């Protein structure tokens, strides 16, 4: 499967009082924060090589600004964030997420979400149990971080009508992921019957997985 963006990387900005998120519309999970719009965009582009690993696992060519680098970005929407934004998570749905979703786009988004899951699970397997502490001495260790991510998936899944009881095994987790992928991987025309639109759901879920994947990688060294 091959996919490219145009020379301009289409993003939206979600601004709280303390944090700003810069998030790609077309690459779920490629979303970083900063203290200003400029810093958020800079951080987003700085993470392009790390996101390329996710795209490659999904068999997608990730060249957001062409073969020579990330290039410029096009800010297509600006959203007013809230307390969750300042806490450290994107929470607002851009208007573009309410447009119909075609079969190819839905399948592509889910391929990236599944790639993020696989990479996260692999990273959990190879990471030490005790992770390096943050600058203030905090941060979850490996098992607690993995549990946090998988439990968050159950919560996020409810926002699109997928409900599973607490996991008792990895098979239970995989069953939820398969159902979630099936729901988000089909074309949508709207109106939406659930709290989250499909495109926002796949972006938020994938962002959360990758945010902790990259944290675990960084704190393992």
PDB file of C-alpha atoms in Angstrom:
ATOM      1  CA  UNK A   1       0.000   0.000   0.000  1.00  0.00           C
ATOM      2  CA  UNK A   2       1.417   3.423  -0.859  1.00  0.00           C
ATOM      3  CA  UNK A   3       0.257   6.834   0.294  1.00  0.00           C
ATOM      4  CA  UNK A   4       1.658  10.350   0.291  1.00  0.00           C
ATOM      5  CA  UNK A   5       0.598  13.776   1.348  1.00  0.00           C
ATOM      6  CA  UNK A   6       0.940  16.862  -0.762  1.00  0.00           C
ATOM      7  CA  UNK A   7       3.847  19.215  -0.134  1.00  0.00           C
ATOM      8  CA  UNK A   8       1.818  20.896   2.616  1.00  0.00           C
ATOM      9  CA  UNK A   9       1.182  18.813   5.727  1.00  0.00           C
ATOM     10  CA  UNK A  10      -2.426  19.502   6.774  1.00  0.00           C
ATOM     11  CA  UNK A  11      -2.823  19.934  10.534  1.00  0.00           C
ATOM     12  CA  UNK A  12      -5.040  21.492  13.155  1.00  0.00           C
ATOM     13  CA  UNK A  13      -4.047  23.294  16.343  1.00  0.00           C
ATOM     14  CA  UNK A  14      -5.804  22.833  19.684  1.00  0.00           C
ATOM     15  CA  UNK A  15      -4.868  25.564  22.151  1.00  0.00           C
ATOM     16  CA  UNK A  16      -5.404  25.576  25.886  1.00  0.00           C
ATOM     17  CA  UNK A  17      -4.095  28.140  28.323  1.00  0.00           C
ATOM     18  CA  UNK A  18      -0.809  26.287  28.891  1.00  0.00           C
ATOM     19  CA  UNK A  19      -0.441  23.796  26.031  1.00  0.00           C
ATOM     20  CA  UNK A  20      -0.997  23.669  22.293  1.00  0.00           C
ATOM     21  CA  UNK A  21      -1.377  20.458  20.287  1.00  0.00           C
ATOM     22  CA  UNK A  22      -0.465  20.236  16.617  1.00  0.00           C
ATOM     23  CA  UNK A  23      -2.154  17.205  15.068  1.00  0.00           C
ATOM     24  CA  UNK A  24      -2.162  15.793  11.568  1.00  0.00           C
ATOM     25  CA  UNK A  25      -5.538  15.238   9.957  1.00  0.00           C
ATOM     26  CA  UNK A  26      -4.287  12.492   7.679  1.00  0.00           C
ATOM     27  CA  UNK A  27      -1.856  10.523   9.860  1.00  0.00           C
ATOM     28  CA  UNK A  28      -3.610   9.310  13.032  1.00  0.00           C
ATOM     29  CA  UNK A  29      -1.439   9.581  16.112  1.00  0.00           C
ATOM     30  CA  UNK A  30       1.046  12.063  14.638  1.00  0.00           C
ATOM     31  CA  UNK A  31       0.273  14.757  17.195  1.00  0.00           C
ATOM     32  CA  UNK A  32       2.612  16.599  19.551  1.00  0.00           C
ATOM     33  CA  UNK A  33       2.320  19.460  22.004  1.00  0.00           C
ATOM     34  CA  UNK A  34       4.243  22.558  22.981  1.00  0.00           C
ATOM     35  CA  UNK A  35       3.865  25.769  24.928  1.00  0.00           C
ATOM     36  CA  UNK A  36       3.023  27.738  21.785  1.00  0.00           C
ATOM     37  CA  UNK A  37       1.751  27.085  18.275  1.00  0.00           C
ATOM     38  CA  UNK A  38       5.264  27.370  16.896  1.00  0.00           C
ATOM     39  CA  UNK A  39       6.728  24.954  19.438  1.00  0.00           C
ATOM     40  CA  UNK A  40       3.921  22.435  18.906  1.00  0.00           C
ATOM     41  CA  UNK A  41       4.497  22.461  15.152  1.00  0.00           C
ATOM     42  CA  UNK A  42       8.251  22.192  15.659  1.00  0.00           C
ATOM     43  CA  UNK A  43       7.754  19.168  17.931  1.00  0.00           C
ATOM     44  CA  UNK A  44       5.347  17.575  15.457  1.00  0.00           C
ATOM     45  CA  UNK A  45       7.890  17.814  12.647  1.00  0.00           C
ATOM     46  CA  UNK A  46      10.687  16.634  14.955  1.00  0.00           C
ATOM     47  CA  UNK A  47       8.736  13.424  15.535  1.00  0.00           C
ATOM     48  CA  UNK A  48       8.252  12.729  11.820  1.00  0.00           C
ATOM     49  CA  UNK A  49      11.087  10.127  11.725  1.00  0.00           C
ATOM     50  CA  UNK A  50       9.553   8.271  14.666  1.00  0.00           C
ATOM     51  CA  UNK A  51       6.119   8.314  13.078  1.00  0.00           C
ATOM     52  CA  UNK A  52       7.642   6.998   9.853  1.00  0.00           C
ATOM     53  CA  UNK A  53       8.314   3.725  11.719  1.00  0.00           C
ATOM     54  CA  UNK A  54       4.579   3.402  12.384  1.00  0.00           C
ATOM     55  CA  UNK A  55       3.680   4.171   8.780  1.00  0.00           C
ATOM     56  CA  UNK A  56       6.221   1.640   7.532  1.00  0.00           C
ATOM     57  CA  UNK A  57       4.697  -1.050   9.766  1.00  0.00           C
ATOM     58  CA  UNK A  58       1.344  -0.233   8.118  1.00  0.00           C
ATOM     59  CA  UNK A  59       3.017  -0.484   4.692  1.00  0.00           C
ATOM     60  CA  UNK A  60       2.463   3.213   3.986  1.00  0.00           C
ATOM     61  CA  UNK A  61       4.989   5.600   2.488  1.00  0.00           C
ATOM     62  CA  UNK A  62       5.325   8.508   4.901  1.00  0.00           C
ATOM     63  CA  UNK A  63       6.715  11.546   3.083  1.00  0.00           C
ATOM     64  CA  UNK A  64       4.763  14.408   4.620  1.00  0.00           C
ATOM     65  CA  UNK A  65       6.618  17.154   2.788  1.00  0.00           C
ATOM     66  CA  UNK A  66       8.144  15.205  -0.059  1.00  0.00           C
ATOM     67  CA  UNK A  67      11.356  13.153  -0.200  1.00  0.00           C
ATOM     68  CA  UNK A  68      13.559  15.955   1.120  1.00  0.00           C
ATOM     69  CA  UNK A  69      11.904  16.450   4.498  1.00  0.00           C
ATOM     70  CA  UNK A  70       8.765  17.479   6.349  1.00  0.00           C
ATOM     71  CA  UNK A  71       8.496  20.850   4.606  1.00  0.00           C
ATOM     72  CA  UNK A  72       5.776  23.300   5.584  1.00  0.00           C
ATOM     73  CA  UNK A  73       2.464  22.742   7.304  1.00  0.00           C
ATOM     74  CA  UNK A  74      -0.973  24.049   6.491  1.00  0.00           C
ATOM     75  CA  UNK A  75      -3.004  24.937   9.587  1.00  0.00           C
ATOM     76  CA  UNK A  76      -6.498  24.053   8.393  1.00  0.00           C
ATOM     77  CA  UNK A  77      -8.310  24.555  11.718  1.00  0.00           C
ATOM     78  CA  UNK A  78      -7.725  26.148  15.096  1.00  0.00           C
ATOM     79  CA  UNK A  79      -9.639  24.825  18.091  1.00  0.00           C
ATOM     80  CA  UNK A  80     -10.075  26.191  21.591  1.00  0.00           C
ATOM     81  CA  UNK A  81      -8.875  23.554  24.042  1.00  0.00           C
ATOM     82  CA  UNK A  82      -9.857  23.027  27.653  1.00  0.00           C
ATOM     83  CA  UNK A  83      -8.627  21.521  30.892  1.00  0.00           C
ATOM     84  CA  UNK A  84      -7.795  18.193  29.245  1.00  0.00           C
ATOM     85  CA  UNK A  85      -5.658  20.011  26.675  1.00  0.00           C
ATOM     86  CA  UNK A  86      -3.656  21.664  29.444  1.00  0.00           C
ATOM     87  CA  UNK A  87      -3.442  18.360  31.325  1.00  0.00           C
ATOM     88  CA  UNK A  88      -1.702  16.892  28.284  1.00  0.00           C
ATOM     89  CA  UNK A  89      -4.206  15.235  25.938  1.00  0.00           C
ATOM     90  CA  UNK A  90      -5.984  16.497  22.807  1.00  0.00           C
ATOM     91  CA  UNK A  91      -9.729  16.594  23.468  1.00  0.00           C
ATOM     92  CA  UNK A  92     -11.472  18.585  20.714  1.00  0.00           C
ATOM     93  CA  UNK A  93     -12.873  17.267  17.438  1.00  0.00           C
ATOM     94  CA  UNK A  94     -12.075  19.383  14.385  1.00  0.00           C
ATOM     95  CA  UNK A  95     -14.931  20.194  12.053  1.00  0.00           C
ATOM     96  CA  UNK A  96     -13.299  18.142   9.304  1.00  0.00           C
ATOM     97  CA  UNK A  97     -13.885  14.982  11.361  1.00  0.00           C
ATOM     98  CA  UNK A  98     -17.627  15.312  10.715  1.00  0.00           C
ATOM     99  CA  UNK A  99     -17.216  14.766   6.972  1.00  0.00           C
ATOM    100  CA  UNK A 100     -18.081  11.343   5.498  1.00  0.00           C
ATOM    101  CA  UNK A 101     -15.307   8.745   5.682  1.00  0.00           C
ATOM    102  CA  UNK A 102     -14.688   6.567   2.612  1.00  0.00           C
ATOM    103  CA  UNK A 103     -13.725   2.909   2.724  1.00  0.00           C
ATOM    104  CA  UNK A 104     -10.105   3.529   1.660  1.00  0.00           C
ATOM    105  CA  UNK A 105      -9.552   6.241   4.272  1.00  0.00           C
ATOM    106  CA  UNK A 106     -11.123   4.163   7.046  1.00  0.00           C
ATOM    107  CA  UNK A 107      -9.024   1.112   6.151  1.00  0.00           C
ATOM    108  CA  UNK A 108      -5.854   3.223   6.022  1.00  0.00           C
ATOM    109  CA  UNK A 109      -6.564   4.835   9.410  1.00  0.00           C
ATOM    110  CA  UNK A 110      -7.165   1.449  11.018  1.00  0.00           C
ATOM    111  CA  UNK A 111      -3.970   0.047   9.494  1.00  0.00           C
ATOM    112  CA  UNK A 112      -2.040   2.810  11.261  1.00  0.00           C
ATOM    113  CA  UNK A 113      -3.876   2.182  14.530  1.00  0.00           C
ATOM    114  CA  UNK A 114      -3.077  -1.532  14.338  1.00  0.00           C
ATOM    115  CA  UNK A 115       0.554  -0.738  13.547  1.00  0.00           C
ATOM    116  CA  UNK A 116       0.745   1.426  16.673  1.00  0.00           C
ATOM    117  CA  UNK A 117      -0.712  -1.405  18.766  1.00  0.00           C
ATOM    118  CA  UNK A 118       1.813  -3.910  17.430  1.00  0.00           C
ATOM    119  CA  UNK A 119       4.758  -1.604  18.019  1.00  0.00           C
ATOM    120  CA  UNK A 120       3.586  -0.777  21.531  1.00  0.00           C
ATOM    121  CA  UNK A 121       3.175  -4.457  22.439  1.00  0.00           C
ATOM    122  CA  UNK A 122       6.627  -5.234  21.062  1.00  0.00           C
ATOM    123  CA  UNK A 123       8.168  -2.369  23.012  1.00  0.00           C
ATOM    124  CA  UNK A 124       6.534  -3.588  26.225  1.00  0.00           C
ATOM    125  CA  UNK A 125       8.099  -7.011  25.637  1.00  0.00           C
ATOM    126  CA  UNK A 126      11.652  -5.685  25.297  1.00  0.00           C
ATOM    127  CA  UNK A 127      11.602  -2.829  27.836  1.00  0.00           C
ATOM    128  CA  UNK A 128      12.889  -3.137  31.403  1.00  0.00           C
ATOM    129  CA  UNK A 129      10.295  -3.236  34.168  1.00  0.00           C
ATOM    130  CA  UNK A 130      11.799  -0.240  35.914  1.00  0.00           C
ATOM    131  CA  UNK A 131      11.911   2.761  33.611  1.00  0.00           C
ATOM    132  CA  UNK A 132      14.058   5.817  34.108  1.00  0.00           C
ATOM    133  CA  UNK A 133      12.215   8.391  36.196  1.00  0.00           C
ATOM    134  CA  UNK A 134      11.202  11.741  34.825  1.00  0.00           C
ATOM    135  CA  UNK A 135      12.846  15.045  35.807  1.00  0.00           C
ATOM    136  CA  UNK A 136      10.611  15.228  38.901  1.00  0.00           C
ATOM    137  CA  UNK A 137      11.105  11.594  39.814  1.00  0.00           C
ATOM    138  CA  UNK A 138       7.737  10.425  38.497  1.00  0.00           C
ATOM    139  CA  UNK A 139       6.386   8.232  35.729  1.00  0.00           C
ATOM    140  CA  UNK A 140       4.830   4.774  35.507  1.00  0.00           C
ATOM    141  CA  UNK A 141       7.012   1.697  35.197  1.00  0.00           C
ATOM    142  CA  UNK A 142       6.497  -0.704  32.274  1.00  0.00           C
ATOM    143  CA  UNK A 143       3.675  -2.908  33.595  1.00  0.00           C
ATOM    144  CA  UNK A 144       1.662   0.000  34.955  1.00  0.00           C
ATOM    145  CA  UNK A 145       2.110   1.953  31.743  1.00  0.00           C
ATOM    146  CA  UNK A 146       0.984  -0.993  29.626  1.00  0.00           C
ATOM    147  CA  UNK A 147      -2.032  -1.467  31.880  1.00  0.00           C
ATOM    148  CA  UNK A 148      -2.877   2.214  31.647  1.00  0.00           C
ATOM    149  CA  UNK A 149      -2.805   2.131  27.842  1.00  0.00           C
ATOM    150  CA  UNK A 150      -4.949  -0.975  27.498  1.00  0.00           C
ATOM    151  CA  UNK A 151      -7.491   0.183  30.083  1.00  0.00           C
ATOM    152  CA  UNK A 152      -7.718   3.551  28.325  1.00  0.00           C
ATOM    153  CA  UNK A 153      -8.570   1.672  25.127  1.00  0.00           C
ATOM    154  CA  UNK A 154     -11.607   0.152  26.837  1.00  0.00           C
ATOM    155  CA  UNK A 155     -12.729   3.613  27.907  1.00  0.00           C
ATOM    156  CA  UNK A 156     -12.115   5.124  24.469  1.00  0.00           C
ATOM    157  CA  UNK A 157     -13.900   2.239  22.760  1.00  0.00           C
ATOM    158  CA  UNK A 158     -17.102   3.054  24.645  1.00  0.00           C
ATOM    159  CA  UNK A 159     -17.151   6.429  22.910  1.00  0.00           C
ATOM    160  CA  UNK A 160     -17.917   4.617  19.630  1.00  0.00           C
ATOM    161  CA  UNK A 161     -20.233   1.989  21.099  1.00  0.00           C
ATOM    162  CA  UNK A 162     -17.733  -0.852  21.696  1.00  0.00           C
ATOM    163  CA  UNK A 163     -18.120  -2.202  25.230  1.00  0.00           C
ATOM    164  CA  UNK A 164     -16.060  -4.968  26.806  1.00  0.00           C
ATOM    165  CA  UNK A 165     -15.672  -6.002  30.465  1.00  0.00           C
ATOM    166  CA  UNK A 166     -12.271  -5.690  32.178  1.00  0.00           C
ATOM    167  CA  UNK A 167      -9.645  -7.869  30.555  1.00  0.00           C
ATOM    168  CA  UNK A 168      -8.702 -11.202  32.052  1.00  0.00           C
ATOM    169  CA  UNK A 169      -6.191 -12.084  29.331  1.00  0.00           C
ATOM    170  CA  UNK A 170      -4.368 -10.765  26.275  1.00  0.00           C
ATOM    171  CA  UNK A 171      -7.024 -12.552  24.225  1.00  0.00           C
ATOM    172  CA  UNK A 172      -9.693 -10.324  25.805  1.00  0.00           C
ATOM    173  CA  UNK A 173      -7.662  -7.248  24.864  1.00  0.00           C
ATOM    174  CA  UNK A 174      -7.235  -8.499  21.309  1.00  0.00           C
ATOM    175  CA  UNK A 175     -10.966  -9.186  20.994  1.00  0.00           C
ATOM    176  CA  UNK A 176     -11.738  -5.572  21.869  1.00  0.00           C
ATOM    177  CA  UNK A 177      -9.106  -4.328  19.441  1.00  0.00           C
ATOM    178  CA  UNK A 178     -10.549  -6.477  16.650  1.00  0.00           C
ATOM    179  CA  UNK A 179     -14.062  -5.189  17.255  1.00  0.00           C
ATOM    180  CA  UNK A 180     -12.848  -1.622  17.506  1.00  0.00           C
ATOM    181  CA  UNK A 181     -10.917  -1.989  14.247  1.00  0.00           C
ATOM    182  CA  UNK A 182     -13.998  -3.449  12.553  1.00  0.00           C
ATOM    183  CA  UNK A 183     -16.177  -0.535  13.694  1.00  0.00           C
ATOM    184  CA  UNK A 184     -13.683   2.177  12.753  1.00  0.00           C
ATOM    185  CA  UNK A 185     -12.591   0.441   9.548  1.00  0.00           C
ATOM    186  CA  UNK A 186     -15.883   0.754   7.704  1.00  0.00           C
ATOM    187  CA  UNK A 187     -17.058   3.750   5.685  1.00  0.00           C
ATOM    188  CA  UNK A 188     -19.158   6.317   7.518  1.00  0.00           C
ATOM    189  CA  UNK A 189     -21.620   8.845   6.141  1.00  0.00           C
ATOM    190  CA  UNK A 190     -23.008  10.330   9.362  1.00  0.00           C
ATOM    191  CA  UNK A 191     -24.814  11.430  11.391  1.00  0.00           C
ATOM    192  CA  UNK A 192     -22.792   9.923  14.212  1.00  0.00           C
ATOM    193  CA  UNK A 193     -24.631   7.812  16.772  1.00  0.00           C
ATOM    194  CA  UNK A 194     -21.904   8.012  19.410  1.00  0.00           C
ATOM    195  CA  UNK A 195     -19.918  10.622  21.305  1.00  0.00           C
ATOM    196  CA  UNK A 196     -16.828  10.496  19.072  1.00  0.00           C
ATOM    197  CA  UNK A 197     -16.685  10.588  15.301  1.00  0.00           C
ATOM    198  CA  UNK A 198     -14.739   7.684  13.748  1.00  0.00           C
ATOM    199  CA  UNK A 199     -11.823   9.820  12.567  1.00  0.00           C
ATOM    200  CA  UNK A 200     -11.439  11.513  15.935  1.00  0.00           C
ATOM    201  CA  UNK A 201     -11.646   8.150  17.691  1.00  0.00           C
ATOM    202  CA  UNK A 202      -8.903   6.543  15.627  1.00  0.00           C
ATOM    203  CA  UNK A 203      -6.727   9.637  16.001  1.00  0.00           C
ATOM    204  CA  UNK A 204      -7.178   9.870  19.779  1.00  0.00           C
ATOM    205  CA  UNK A 205      -6.646   6.137  20.342  1.00  0.00           C
ATOM    206  CA  UNK A 206      -3.542   6.023  18.152  1.00  0.00           C
ATOM    207  CA  UNK A 207      -2.114   9.186  19.692  1.00  0.00           C
ATOM    208  CA  UNK A 208      -2.436   7.739  23.192  1.00  0.00           C
ATOM    209  CA  UNK A 209      -0.710   4.492  22.222  1.00  0.00           C
ATOM    210  CA  UNK A 210       2.143   6.281  20.467  1.00  0.00           C
ATOM    211  CA  UNK A 211       2.573   8.881  23.188  1.00  0.00           C
ATOM    212  CA  UNK A 212       3.273   6.119  25.704  1.00  0.00           C
ATOM    213  CA  UNK A 213       5.232   4.012  23.221  1.00  0.00           C
ATOM    214  CA  UNK A 214       7.657   6.863  22.659  1.00  0.00           C
ATOM    215  CA  UNK A 215       7.754   7.627  26.390  1.00  0.00           C
ATOM    216  CA  UNK A 216       8.644   4.003  27.115  1.00  0.00           C
ATOM    217  CA  UNK A 217      11.373   4.040  24.478  1.00  0.00           C
ATOM    218  CA  UNK A 218      12.832   7.243  25.863  1.00  0.00           C
ATOM    219  CA  UNK A 219      12.731   6.091  29.464  1.00  0.00           C
ATOM    220  CA  UNK A 220      14.249   2.699  28.687  1.00  0.00           C
ATOM    221  CA  UNK A 221      17.624   4.259  27.902  1.00  0.00           C
TER     222      UNK A 221
END
